[in-house]
Every structure is written in C-alpha cells, then in structure tokens.
Amino acid sequence: MSDKVTNIVLVGVGGQGILLAAEILSETFMLAGFDVKKSEIHGMSQRGGSVVSHVRYGKEVFSPMVPEGEGDILFGFELMESYRYLSLLKPGGTVVVNDLCIAPPSVLVGQEQYPADMALKIQELCPDCLLVDGQNLAIQAGNARTANTVLLGAVSKRLDIEEKYWLEAIEKMVPKKALEVNLKAFQMGRGLK
C-alpha cells in the first residue's frame, strides 16, 4: 500500500443523496483496508442548497478536508455546483458529473438566469470528464432516486478498489427495500466508459 492519499469531493444540492454516497465511499475504502476521513458541509441542504462532502483515503490520512487544488476526483451531482467547486480539483484530475441542472432559488424567483452550457464549460476545463445521464439511467434501473448510485458506479470504475468492497458497502448502507434497485443502478454506472 502506497503512502498516497486519494481525495474525492462530492458536490450537489440537498436531497440528491450526496451524504449516502459519501457514506458508501467511506465504507468501501474502510472495507478495502484504508484509513478514511470524511467531512460534510450543509448549506441549507434541506431547501435545495449546496452540499459538499470530502472523502479522503490512504494508508494514513490526517485531515478530512481536501486542500484546494488537490482533489483527485470531483464527484458532481449537479452541473452548476460542480462548476463552482472545480478549484478543489488538481490539474489533470477527474470529473464525474451528473448531466442535471437544478435551478437555485435566485433563478426560480427570476432574479438570475441559470448559466448556459455548464456541461461544456466543465468539459473544456477538465478534459478527463465523464458526463452521466444519471436521472435517465436511474429510471431505467427502476427508481429515479438511485441516480446517486448510478454516479457512484461510474466513480467506482475510476478507483482501484475491488468491486466486492463496493457491493458489500452498498448492502450495508442501503435500506433492504431499496437494495436490489440500487445494486442495478450501481452496475449501470459501472458500465459507463
């Protein structure tokens, strides 16, 4: 096991399953034998506000916060939030982002407009970017609420962690009644290139 610490930043808005995804990530890395640190920042998350979670793993991790410019993966659940946090990504880092726009309150009340071409802007700044139609794939899996697990599957293919640890973590963290559809959603995400 190398001394490298891998840094993952999850960003989106409240209600997208970001905190569950961070829990599954953390559990997966612990099952694989790594030291893991996690932190969460909730900004009015219950009202559609910004949610950010940092997950760091390695042989030994001292801080839960990903320093600016040191993120290996930006795991984005919404386009504008992902764009806002690109500064946390290191040069050459990976972005896995849901192709989804959720209008913030200022846009909903007509004070501002949602920025155009967010996906294109992210792809221009980060060549290693996977744009995922998480909502559509989740619906195909059987439940639109599993978009977070579709995205988790896509992220899992970019990390050198055995699939059995991912599946064990999902089985442990997801309620039994939702397990089958989440496992299907995870596999759909893993199948993306």
Short mmCIF file of N, CA and C in Angstrom, two decimals:
data_model
loop_
_atom_site.label_atom_id
_atom_site.label_comp_id
_atom_site.label_asym_id
_atom_site.label_seq_id
_atom_site.Cartn_x
_atom_site.Cartn_y
_atom_site.Cartn_z
N MET A 1 0.85 -1.18 0.00
CA MET A 1 0.00 0.00 0.00
C MET A 1 0.89 1.24 0.00
N SER A 2 0.67 2.12 -0.98
CA SER A 2 1.49 3.33 -1.07
C SER A 2 1.05 4.35 -0.02
N ASP A 3 1.84 5.38 0.15
CA ASP A 3 1.52 6.44 1.11
C ASP A 3 0.58 7.49 0.53
N LYS A 4 0.22 7.35 -0.74
CA LYS A 4 -0.63 8.34 -1.41
C LYS A 4 -2.01 8.41 -0.75
N VAL A 5 -2.48 9.64 -0.58
CA VAL A 5 -3.85 9.87 -0.11
C VAL A 5 -4.67 10.27 -1.33
N THR A 6 -5.81 9.62 -1.53
CA THR A 6 -6.70 9.94 -2.64
C THR A 6 -7.81 10.84 -2.10
N ASN A 7 -8.07 11.92 -2.84
CA ASN A 7 -9.03 12.94 -2.42
C ASN A 7 -10.23 12.98 -3.35
N ILE A 8 -11.43 12.85 -2.78
CA ILE A 8 -12.67 12.90 -3.55
C ILE A 8 -13.56 13.97 -2.95
N VAL A 9 -14.09 14.83 -3.82
CA VAL A 9 -15.01 15.88 -3.39
C VAL A 9 -16.36 15.60 -4.04
N LEU A 10 -17.40 15.49 -3.22
CA LEU A 10 -18.76 15.29 -3.71
C LEU A 10 -19.51 16.61 -3.57
N VAL A 11 -20.18 17.04 -4.63
CA VAL A 11 -20.90 18.31 -4.59
C VAL A 11 -22.25 18.18 -5.27
N GLY A 12 -23.21 18.95 -4.78
CA GLY A 12 -24.55 18.97 -5.37
C GLY A 12 -25.46 19.80 -4.50
N VAL A 13 -26.74 19.48 -4.55
CA VAL A 13 -27.71 20.19 -3.73
C VAL A 13 -28.44 19.21 -2.83
N GLY A 14 -29.05 19.75 -1.79
CA GLY A 14 -29.75 18.91 -0.83
C GLY A 14 -30.80 18.02 -1.49
N GLY A 15 -30.91 16.80 -0.99
CA GLY A 15 -31.90 15.86 -1.48
C GLY A 15 -31.43 14.96 -2.61
N GLN A 16 -30.17 15.08 -3.01
CA GLN A 16 -29.66 14.27 -4.12
C GLN A 16 -28.98 12.97 -3.67
N GLY A 17 -28.90 12.73 -2.39
CA GLY A 17 -28.26 11.50 -1.92
C GLY A 17 -26.75 11.60 -1.81
N ILE A 18 -26.24 12.81 -1.67
CA ILE A 18 -24.80 13.03 -1.59
C ILE A 18 -24.22 12.42 -0.32
N LEU A 19 -24.91 12.62 0.79
CA LEU A 19 -24.38 12.13 2.06
C LEU A 19 -24.36 10.60 2.10
N LEU A 20 -25.38 9.95 1.52
CA LEU A 20 -25.37 8.49 1.44
C LEU A 20 -24.21 8.03 0.55
N ALA A 21 -24.00 8.71 -0.57
CA ALA A 21 -22.89 8.34 -1.46
C ALA A 21 -21.55 8.48 -0.73
N ALA A 22 -21.40 9.53 0.07
CA ALA A 22 -20.16 9.73 0.84
C ALA A 22 -19.98 8.62 1.87
N GLU A 23 -21.08 8.21 2.49
CA GLU A 23 -21.03 7.11 3.46
C GLU A 23 -20.61 5.80 2.78
N ILE A 24 -21.17 5.54 1.60
CA ILE A 24 -20.82 4.31 0.87
C ILE A 24 -19.36 4.36 0.43
N LEU A 25 -18.91 5.51 -0.07
CA LEU A 25 -17.49 5.65 -0.42
C LEU A 25 -16.60 5.33 0.78
N SER A 26 -16.90 5.97 1.90
CA SER A 26 -16.09 5.78 3.12
C SER A 26 -16.08 4.33 3.56
N GLU A 27 -17.24 3.72 3.57
CA GLU A 27 -17.34 2.31 3.98
C GLU A 27 -16.56 1.40 3.04
N THR A 28 -16.65 1.67 1.74
CA THR A 28 -15.92 0.87 0.75
C THR A 28 -14.43 0.93 1.01
N PHE A 29 -13.91 2.14 1.23
CA PHE A 29 -12.47 2.28 1.44
C PHE A 29 -12.03 1.63 2.75
N MET A 30 -12.86 1.72 3.79
CA MET A 30 -12.53 1.05 5.06
C MET A 30 -12.51 -0.47 4.87
N LEU A 31 -13.50 -1.00 4.15
CA LEU A 31 -13.54 -2.45 3.90
C LEU A 31 -12.31 -2.91 3.12
N ALA A 32 -11.79 -2.02 2.26
CA ALA A 32 -10.60 -2.35 1.47
C ALA A 32 -9.31 -2.17 2.26
N GLY A 33 -9.42 -1.75 3.53
CA GLY A 33 -8.26 -1.68 4.41
C GLY A 33 -7.59 -0.32 4.51
N PHE A 34 -8.24 0.74 4.06
CA PHE A 34 -7.65 2.06 4.10
C PHE A 34 -8.11 2.85 5.32
N ASP A 35 -7.27 3.82 5.69
CA ASP A 35 -7.66 4.84 6.66
C ASP A 35 -8.53 5.83 5.89
N VAL A 36 -9.64 6.28 6.48
CA VAL A 36 -10.58 7.15 5.78
C VAL A 36 -10.97 8.31 6.69
N LYS A 37 -11.05 9.49 6.10
CA LYS A 37 -11.58 10.67 6.80
C LYS A 37 -12.63 11.30 5.90
N LYS A 38 -13.71 11.78 6.52
CA LYS A 38 -14.82 12.36 5.76
C LYS A 38 -15.31 13.61 6.48
N SER A 39 -15.69 14.61 5.70
CA SER A 39 -16.32 15.79 6.29
C SER A 39 -17.47 16.21 5.39
N GLU A 40 -18.43 16.93 5.97
CA GLU A 40 -19.61 17.37 5.23
C GLU A 40 -19.90 18.82 5.55
N ILE A 41 -20.34 19.53 4.53
CA ILE A 41 -20.75 20.92 4.70
C ILE A 41 -22.16 21.03 4.13
N HIS A 42 -23.11 21.40 4.96
CA HIS A 42 -24.51 21.52 4.54
C HIS A 42 -24.87 22.99 4.52
N GLY A 43 -25.17 23.53 3.36
CA GLY A 43 -25.61 24.91 3.27
C GLY A 43 -27.09 24.95 2.91
N MET A 44 -27.95 25.00 3.88
CA MET A 44 -29.40 24.98 3.63
C MET A 44 -29.77 23.77 2.78
N SER A 45 -29.16 22.64 3.07
CA SER A 45 -29.31 21.45 2.23
C SER A 45 -30.75 20.96 2.13
N GLN A 46 -31.54 21.18 3.16
CA GLN A 46 -32.92 20.71 3.11
C GLN A 46 -33.78 21.60 2.22
N ARG A 47 -33.27 22.74 1.82
CA ARG A 47 -34.02 23.64 0.95
C ARG A 47 -33.39 23.74 -0.44
N GLY A 48 -32.68 22.71 -0.84
CA GLY A 48 -32.06 22.72 -2.16
C GLY A 48 -30.76 23.48 -2.22
N GLY A 49 -30.19 23.77 -1.06
CA GLY A 49 -28.91 24.48 -1.02
C GLY A 49 -27.74 23.55 -1.27
N SER A 50 -26.58 24.14 -1.33
CA SER A 50 -25.34 23.43 -1.63
C SER A 50 -24.98 22.40 -0.55
N VAL A 51 -24.51 21.24 -1.00
CA VAL A 51 -23.98 20.22 -0.11
C VAL A 51 -22.62 19.81 -0.66
N VAL A 52 -21.62 19.77 0.21
CA VAL A 52 -20.27 19.37 -0.17
C VAL A 52 -19.78 18.34 0.85
N SER A 53 -19.21 17.28 0.36
CA SER A 53 -18.62 16.28 1.24
C SER A 53 -17.22 15.95 0.72
N HIS A 54 -16.27 15.85 1.63
CA HIS A 54 -14.91 15.49 1.29
C HIS A 54 -14.66 14.08 1.83
N VAL A 55 -14.09 13.22 1.00
CA VAL A 55 -13.71 11.88 1.43
C VAL A 55 -12.26 11.67 1.02
N ARG A 56 -11.43 11.32 2.00
CA ARG A 56 -10.01 11.11 1.74
C ARG A 56 -9.64 9.72 2.25
N TYR A 57 -8.87 8.98 1.47
CA TYR A 57 -8.44 7.66 1.93
C TYR A 57 -7.00 7.37 1.50
N GLY A 58 -6.36 6.52 2.28
CA GLY A 58 -4.99 6.13 2.01
C GLY A 58 -4.46 5.30 3.16
N LYS A 59 -3.16 5.10 3.18
CA LYS A 59 -2.54 4.33 4.27
C LYS A 59 -2.74 5.05 5.60
N GLU A 60 -2.54 6.39 5.57
CA GLU A 60 -2.75 7.20 6.77
C GLU A 60 -3.22 8.58 6.33
N VAL A 61 -4.37 9.00 6.86
CA VAL A 61 -4.96 10.29 6.50
C VAL A 61 -5.08 11.11 7.78
N PHE A 62 -4.62 12.36 7.73
CA PHE A 62 -4.62 13.18 8.94
C PHE A 62 -5.77 14.19 8.99
N SER A 63 -6.26 14.64 7.86
CA SER A 63 -7.29 15.67 7.85
C SER A 63 -8.45 15.24 6.96
N PRO A 64 -9.68 15.57 7.32
CA PRO A 64 -10.82 15.20 6.48
C PRO A 64 -11.05 16.15 5.30
N MET A 65 -10.41 17.30 5.29
CA MET A 65 -10.65 18.31 4.25
C MET A 65 -9.68 18.16 3.09
N VAL A 66 -10.22 18.20 1.88
CA VAL A 66 -9.40 18.17 0.67
C VAL A 66 -8.87 19.59 0.44
N PRO A 67 -7.54 19.76 0.46
CA PRO A 67 -6.99 21.11 0.20
C PRO A 67 -7.31 21.57 -1.22
N GLU A 68 -7.47 22.87 -1.39
CA GLU A 68 -7.75 23.43 -2.72
C GLU A 68 -6.67 22.99 -3.70
N GLY A 69 -7.10 22.55 -4.88
CA GLY A 69 -6.17 22.13 -5.92
C GLY A 69 -5.59 20.75 -5.73
N GLU A 70 -6.13 19.95 -4.80
CA GLU A 70 -5.57 18.61 -4.56
C GLU A 70 -6.59 17.48 -4.73
N GLY A 71 -7.80 17.79 -5.21
CA GLY A 71 -8.81 16.76 -5.42
C GLY A 71 -8.46 15.87 -6.60
N ASP A 72 -8.52 14.58 -6.39
CA ASP A 72 -8.28 13.63 -7.48
C ASP A 72 -9.54 13.45 -8.32
N ILE A 73 -10.69 13.43 -7.64
CA ILE A 73 -11.97 13.25 -8.33
C ILE A 73 -12.97 14.25 -7.79
N LEU A 74 -13.64 14.95 -8.70
CA LEU A 74 -14.79 15.76 -8.35
C LEU A 74 -16.00 14.95 -8.78
N PHE A 75 -16.80 14.57 -7.81
CA PHE A 75 -17.96 13.70 -7.98
C PHE A 75 -19.17 14.62 -7.89
N GLY A 76 -19.69 15.06 -9.04
CA GLY A 76 -20.71 16.09 -9.07
C GLY A 76 -22.11 15.56 -9.35
N PHE A 77 -23.05 16.02 -8.55
CA PHE A 77 -24.44 15.58 -8.68
C PHE A 77 -25.28 16.60 -9.46
N GLU A 78 -24.74 17.80 -9.65
CA GLU A 78 -25.47 18.87 -10.35
C GLU A 78 -24.43 19.74 -11.04
N LEU A 79 -24.74 20.22 -12.24
CA LEU A 79 -23.74 20.89 -13.06
C LEU A 79 -23.19 22.19 -12.47
N MET A 80 -24.04 23.11 -12.06
CA MET A 80 -23.54 24.40 -11.56
C MET A 80 -22.72 24.22 -10.28
N GLU A 81 -23.19 23.36 -9.39
CA GLU A 81 -22.42 23.11 -8.16
C GLU A 81 -21.06 22.49 -8.49
N SER A 82 -21.04 21.62 -9.47
CA SER A 82 -19.77 21.00 -9.88
C SER A 82 -18.82 22.06 -10.42
N TYR A 83 -19.33 22.94 -11.26
CA TYR A 83 -18.51 24.02 -11.82
C TYR A 83 -17.96 24.92 -10.71
N ARG A 84 -18.79 25.23 -9.73
CA ARG A 84 -18.37 26.11 -8.62
C ARG A 84 -17.19 25.54 -7.83
N TYR A 85 -17.08 24.22 -7.77
CA TYR A 85 -16.05 23.60 -6.93
C TYR A 85 -14.88 23.03 -7.72
N LEU A 86 -14.75 23.37 -8.98
CA LEU A 86 -13.63 22.86 -9.79
C LEU A 86 -12.27 23.27 -9.22
N SER A 87 -12.21 24.36 -8.47
CA SER A 87 -10.93 24.81 -7.90
C SER A 87 -10.35 23.81 -6.90
N LEU A 88 -11.19 22.93 -6.39
CA LEU A 88 -10.68 21.90 -5.47
C LEU A 88 -9.96 20.77 -6.21
N LEU A 89 -10.17 20.67 -7.51
CA LEU A 89 -9.58 19.60 -8.31
C LEU A 89 -8.14 19.93 -8.68
N LYS A 90 -7.28 18.93 -8.65
CA LYS A 90 -5.89 19.14 -9.06
C LYS A 90 -5.80 19.15 -10.58
N PRO A 91 -4.75 19.74 -11.13
CA PRO A 91 -4.57 19.71 -12.58
C PRO A 91 -4.53 18.25 -13.05
N GLY A 92 -5.31 17.94 -14.07
CA GLY A 92 -5.36 16.57 -14.56
C GLY A 92 -6.32 15.68 -13.78
N GLY A 93 -7.03 16.25 -12.82
CA GLY A 93 -8.00 15.48 -12.03
C GLY A 93 -9.18 15.03 -12.87
N THR A 94 -9.97 14.16 -12.29
CA THR A 94 -11.12 13.56 -12.96
C THR A 94 -12.42 14.18 -12.46
N VAL A 95 -13.34 14.42 -13.39
CA VAL A 95 -14.68 14.87 -13.02
C VAL A 95 -15.68 13.82 -13.50
N VAL A 96 -16.52 13.37 -12.60
CA VAL A 96 -17.67 12.53 -12.95
C VAL A 96 -18.87 13.35 -12.51
N VAL A 97 -19.69 13.77 -13.49
CA VAL A 97 -20.76 14.72 -13.17
C VAL A 97 -22.09 14.30 -13.79
N ASN A 98 -23.11 14.46 -12.99
CA ASN A 98 -24.48 14.21 -13.44
C ASN A 98 -24.89 15.33 -14.40
N ASP A 99 -25.45 14.98 -15.54
CA ASP A 99 -25.91 15.96 -16.53
C ASP A 99 -27.28 16.47 -16.09
N LEU A 100 -27.27 17.29 -15.03
CA LEU A 100 -28.51 17.75 -14.42
C LEU A 100 -28.36 19.19 -13.95
N CYS A 101 -29.35 20.00 -14.29
CA CYS A 101 -29.40 21.39 -13.83
C CYS A 101 -30.55 21.51 -12.83
N ILE A 102 -30.24 21.98 -11.63
CA ILE A 102 -31.28 22.26 -10.64
C ILE A 102 -31.20 23.76 -10.37
N ALA A 103 -32.26 24.45 -10.71
CA ALA A 103 -32.28 25.90 -10.56
C ALA A 103 -32.27 26.29 -9.08
N PRO A 104 -31.33 27.16 -8.68
CA PRO A 104 -31.32 27.64 -7.30
C PRO A 104 -32.45 28.64 -7.08
N PRO A 105 -32.76 28.95 -5.83
CA PRO A 105 -33.87 29.87 -5.54
C PRO A 105 -33.80 31.20 -6.31
N SER A 106 -32.61 31.76 -6.48
CA SER A 106 -32.50 33.05 -7.19
C SER A 106 -32.96 32.94 -8.65
N VAL A 107 -32.77 31.78 -9.24
CA VAL A 107 -33.24 31.56 -10.61
C VAL A 107 -34.75 31.33 -10.61
N LEU A 108 -35.22 30.56 -9.63
CA LEU A 108 -36.65 30.26 -9.55
C LEU A 108 -37.51 31.50 -9.38
N VAL A 109 -37.00 32.51 -8.68
CA VAL A 109 -37.79 33.73 -8.46
C VAL A 109 -37.50 34.80 -9.53
N GLY A 110 -36.69 34.46 -10.52
CA GLY A 110 -36.46 35.36 -11.64
C GLY A 110 -35.39 36.42 -11.43
N GLN A 111 -34.62 36.34 -10.34
CA GLN A 111 -33.56 37.33 -10.09
C GLN A 111 -32.34 37.08 -10.98
N GLU A 112 -32.10 35.83 -11.33
CA GLU A 112 -30.94 35.46 -12.13
C GLU A 112 -31.35 34.40 -13.14
N GLN A 113 -30.44 34.09 -14.07
CA GLN A 113 -30.65 33.00 -15.01
C GLN A 113 -29.63 31.91 -14.74
N TYR A 114 -30.04 30.67 -14.97
CA TYR A 114 -29.10 29.56 -14.83
C TYR A 114 -28.06 29.70 -15.94
N PRO A 115 -26.78 29.64 -15.61
CA PRO A 115 -25.74 29.81 -16.63
C PRO A 115 -25.86 28.78 -17.76
N ALA A 116 -25.66 29.24 -18.96
CA ALA A 116 -25.76 28.38 -20.13
C ALA A 116 -24.51 27.51 -20.28
N ASP A 117 -24.69 26.36 -20.89
CA ASP A 117 -23.58 25.49 -21.30
C ASP A 117 -22.66 25.05 -20.15
N MET A 118 -23.23 24.75 -19.00
CA MET A 118 -22.42 24.33 -17.85
C MET A 118 -21.61 23.07 -18.15
N ALA A 119 -22.23 22.08 -18.77
CA ALA A 119 -21.52 20.83 -19.07
C ALA A 119 -20.32 21.10 -19.98
N LEU A 120 -20.53 21.90 -21.00
CA LEU A 120 -19.46 22.24 -21.94
C LEU A 120 -18.33 22.98 -21.24
N LYS A 121 -18.67 23.91 -20.35
CA LYS A 121 -17.65 24.66 -19.61
C LYS A 121 -16.81 23.73 -18.74
N ILE A 122 -17.45 22.77 -18.09
CA ILE A 122 -16.72 21.82 -17.24
C ILE A 122 -15.80 20.97 -18.12
N GLN A 123 -16.32 20.47 -19.24
CA GLN A 123 -15.52 19.63 -20.12
C GLN A 123 -14.33 20.39 -20.72
N GLU A 124 -14.51 21.67 -20.99
CA GLU A 124 -13.40 22.47 -21.52
C GLU A 124 -12.29 22.64 -20.49
N LEU A 125 -12.66 22.79 -19.22
CA LEU A 125 -11.67 22.97 -18.16
C LEU A 125 -11.06 21.66 -17.68
N CYS A 126 -11.79 20.57 -17.82
CA CYS A 126 -11.35 19.27 -17.31
C CYS A 126 -11.51 18.21 -18.40
N PRO A 127 -10.46 17.98 -19.16
CA PRO A 127 -10.56 17.00 -20.25
C PRO A 127 -10.97 15.60 -19.79
N ASP A 128 -10.58 15.22 -18.56
CA ASP A 128 -10.96 13.91 -18.04
C ASP A 128 -12.30 14.06 -17.32
N CYS A 129 -13.35 14.21 -18.12
CA CYS A 129 -14.69 14.45 -17.59
C CYS A 129 -15.66 13.43 -18.17
N LEU A 130 -16.38 12.77 -17.29
CA LEU A 130 -17.44 11.86 -17.71
C LEU A 130 -18.77 12.51 -17.34
N LEU A 131 -19.56 12.82 -18.36
CA LEU A 131 -20.88 13.40 -18.18
C LEU A 131 -21.87 12.23 -18.16
N VAL A 132 -22.62 12.11 -17.07
CA VAL A 132 -23.50 10.95 -16.86
C VAL A 132 -24.96 11.40 -16.85
N ASP A 133 -25.79 10.72 -17.61
CA ASP A 133 -27.23 10.96 -17.57
C ASP A 133 -27.80 10.14 -16.41
N GLY A 134 -27.46 10.57 -15.21
CA GLY A 134 -27.81 9.82 -14.00
C GLY A 134 -29.29 9.61 -13.80
N GLN A 135 -30.10 10.64 -14.10
CA GLN A 135 -31.55 10.53 -13.89
C GLN A 135 -32.14 9.47 -14.82
N ASN A 136 -31.78 9.51 -16.10
CA ASN A 136 -32.32 8.56 -17.06
C ASN A 136 -31.88 7.13 -16.72
N LEU A 137 -30.61 6.95 -16.38
CA LEU A 137 -30.14 5.62 -16.03
C LEU A 137 -30.81 5.11 -14.75
N ALA A 138 -31.04 5.99 -13.81
CA ALA A 138 -31.73 5.60 -12.57
C ALA A 138 -33.16 5.15 -12.87
N ILE A 139 -33.83 5.86 -13.75
CA ILE A 139 -35.19 5.47 -14.15
C ILE A 139 -35.15 4.10 -14.83
N GLN A 140 -34.16 3.88 -15.69
CA GLN A 140 -34.00 2.57 -16.33
C GLN A 140 -33.74 1.47 -15.31
N ALA A 141 -33.03 1.82 -14.23
CA ALA A 141 -32.74 0.83 -13.18
C ALA A 141 -34.00 0.50 -12.38
N GLY A 142 -34.96 1.44 -12.38
CA GLY A 142 -36.21 1.16 -11.68
C GLY A 142 -36.64 2.19 -10.66
N ASN A 143 -35.79 3.22 -10.40
CA ASN A 143 -36.17 4.24 -9.42
C ASN A 143 -35.30 5.48 -9.65
N ALA A 144 -35.95 6.60 -9.96
CA ALA A 144 -35.22 7.85 -10.23
C ALA A 144 -34.35 8.29 -9.06
N ARG A 145 -34.70 7.85 -7.85
CA ARG A 145 -33.93 8.25 -6.67
C ARG A 145 -32.58 7.54 -6.55
N THR A 146 -32.27 6.63 -7.48
CA THR A 146 -30.99 5.93 -7.43
C THR A 146 -29.92 6.58 -8.32
N ALA A 147 -30.16 7.81 -8.76
CA ALA A 147 -29.15 8.49 -9.59
C ALA A 147 -27.82 8.58 -8.85
N ASN A 148 -27.87 8.78 -7.52
CA ASN A 148 -26.62 8.84 -6.75
C ASN A 148 -25.84 7.53 -6.87
N THR A 149 -26.54 6.41 -6.92
CA THR A 149 -25.87 5.12 -7.01
C THR A 149 -25.35 4.86 -8.41
N VAL A 150 -26.05 5.37 -9.43
CA VAL A 150 -25.53 5.30 -10.80
C VAL A 150 -24.19 6.04 -10.85
N LEU A 151 -24.17 7.25 -10.30
CA LEU A 151 -22.95 8.06 -10.29
C LEU A 151 -21.84 7.37 -9.50
N LEU A 152 -22.21 6.75 -8.39
CA LEU A 152 -21.24 6.01 -7.57
C LEU A 152 -20.60 4.89 -8.39
N GLY A 153 -21.41 4.20 -9.18
CA GLY A 153 -20.88 3.14 -10.05
C GLY A 153 -19.87 3.69 -11.05
N ALA A 154 -20.18 4.87 -11.62
CA ALA A 154 -19.27 5.49 -12.58
C ALA A 154 -17.95 5.89 -11.90
N VAL A 155 -18.04 6.42 -10.69
CA VAL A 155 -16.84 6.80 -9.93
C VAL A 155 -16.02 5.55 -9.58
N SER A 156 -16.71 4.47 -9.22
CA SER A 156 -16.01 3.25 -8.79
C SER A 156 -15.06 2.72 -9.87
N LYS A 157 -15.41 2.92 -11.14
CA LYS A 157 -14.55 2.44 -12.22
C LYS A 157 -13.27 3.26 -12.36
N ARG A 158 -13.21 4.40 -11.69
CA ARG A 158 -12.03 5.26 -11.78
C ARG A 158 -11.12 5.11 -10.56
N LEU A 159 -11.47 4.18 -9.70
CA LEU A 159 -10.68 3.92 -8.50
C LEU A 159 -10.27 2.45 -8.47
N ASP A 160 -9.08 2.19 -8.00
CA ASP A 160 -8.54 0.83 -7.99
C ASP A 160 -8.96 0.12 -6.70
N ILE A 161 -10.26 -0.12 -6.58
CA ILE A 161 -10.83 -0.80 -5.41
C ILE A 161 -11.67 -1.95 -5.95
N GLU A 162 -11.47 -3.15 -5.41
CA GLU A 162 -12.20 -4.31 -5.90
C GLU A 162 -13.71 -4.12 -5.77
N GLU A 163 -14.43 -4.62 -6.77
CA GLU A 163 -15.89 -4.46 -6.82
C GLU A 163 -16.57 -5.05 -5.59
N LYS A 164 -16.03 -6.14 -5.05
CA LYS A 164 -16.69 -6.78 -3.90
C LYS A 164 -16.83 -5.82 -2.72
N TYR A 165 -15.88 -4.91 -2.53
CA TYR A 165 -15.97 -3.95 -1.42
C TYR A 165 -17.08 -2.94 -1.66
N TRP A 166 -17.24 -2.52 -2.92
CA TRP A 166 -18.34 -1.60 -3.25
C TRP A 166 -19.68 -2.26 -2.96
N LEU A 167 -19.84 -3.49 -3.42
CA LEU A 167 -21.11 -4.19 -3.23
C LEU A 167 -21.40 -4.43 -1.76
N GLU A 168 -20.38 -4.79 -0.99
CA GLU A 168 -20.56 -5.01 0.44
C GLU A 168 -20.98 -3.70 1.14
N ALA A 169 -20.37 -2.60 0.76
CA ALA A 169 -20.72 -1.31 1.36
C ALA A 169 -22.15 -0.91 1.02
N ILE A 170 -22.54 -1.10 -0.23
CA ILE A 170 -23.91 -0.77 -0.63
C ILE A 170 -24.90 -1.63 0.16
N GLU A 171 -24.62 -2.91 0.27
CA GLU A 171 -25.51 -3.81 1.01
C GLU A 171 -25.62 -3.39 2.48
N LYS A 172 -24.56 -2.87 3.02
CA LYS A 172 -24.56 -2.45 4.42
C LYS A 172 -25.27 -1.11 4.63
N MET A 173 -25.15 -0.18 3.67
CA MET A 173 -25.61 1.19 3.88
C MET A 173 -27.02 1.48 3.32
N VAL A 174 -27.45 0.72 2.34
CA VAL A 174 -28.74 0.99 1.68
C VAL A 174 -29.83 0.17 2.37
N PRO A 175 -30.98 0.77 2.63
CA PRO A 175 -32.09 0.00 3.23
C PRO A 175 -32.46 -1.21 2.37
N LYS A 176 -32.80 -2.31 3.02
CA LYS A 176 -33.09 -3.58 2.33
C LYS A 176 -34.12 -3.42 1.22
N LYS A 177 -35.17 -2.63 1.48
CA LYS A 177 -36.24 -2.49 0.48
C LYS A 177 -35.77 -1.81 -0.80
N ALA A 178 -34.66 -1.09 -0.74
CA ALA A 178 -34.14 -0.38 -1.90
C ALA A 178 -32.85 -1.01 -2.43
N LEU A 179 -32.43 -2.12 -1.85
CA LEU A 179 -31.13 -2.70 -2.20
C LEU A 179 -31.06 -3.18 -3.65
N GLU A 180 -32.04 -3.93 -4.10
CA GLU A 180 -31.98 -4.51 -5.44
C GLU A 180 -31.87 -3.44 -6.52
N VAL A 181 -32.69 -2.40 -6.44
CA VAL A 181 -32.67 -1.35 -7.45
C VAL A 181 -31.37 -0.54 -7.37
N ASN A 182 -30.82 -0.37 -6.18
CA ASN A 182 -29.55 0.34 -6.04
C ASN A 182 -28.40 -0.47 -6.60
N LEU A 183 -28.41 -1.78 -6.41
CA LEU A 183 -27.36 -2.62 -6.99
C LEU A 183 -27.42 -2.57 -8.52
N LYS A 184 -28.63 -2.57 -9.07
CA LYS A 184 -28.79 -2.46 -10.53
C LYS A 184 -28.28 -1.10 -11.02
N ALA A 185 -28.63 -0.04 -10.30
CA ALA A 185 -28.18 1.31 -10.67
C ALA A 185 -26.65 1.40 -10.62
N PHE A 186 -26.05 0.82 -9.58
CA PHE A 186 -24.60 0.82 -9.43
C PHE A 186 -23.94 0.14 -10.64
N GLN A 187 -24.47 -1.00 -11.05
CA GLN A 187 -23.90 -1.73 -12.19
C GLN A 187 -24.06 -0.93 -13.48
N MET A 188 -25.17 -0.22 -13.62
CA MET A 188 -25.35 0.62 -14.81
C MET A 188 -24.29 1.72 -14.85
N GLY A 189 -23.99 2.30 -13.71
CA GLY A 189 -22.93 3.30 -13.64
C GLY A 189 -21.56 2.73 -13.93
N ARG A 190 -21.31 1.52 -13.45
CA ARG A 190 -20.01 0.87 -13.70
C ARG A 190 -19.84 0.55 -15.18
N GLY A 191 -20.92 0.41 -15.90
CA GLY A 191 -20.84 0.06 -17.33
C GLY A 191 -20.52 1.24 -18.23
N LEU A 192 -20.49 2.45 -17.68
CA LEU A 192 -20.19 3.64 -18.49
C LEU A 192 -18.70 3.72 -18.80
N LYS A 193 -18.38 4.26 -19.95
CA LYS A 193 -16.97 4.40 -20.35
C LYS A 193 -16.44 5.78 -20.04
#
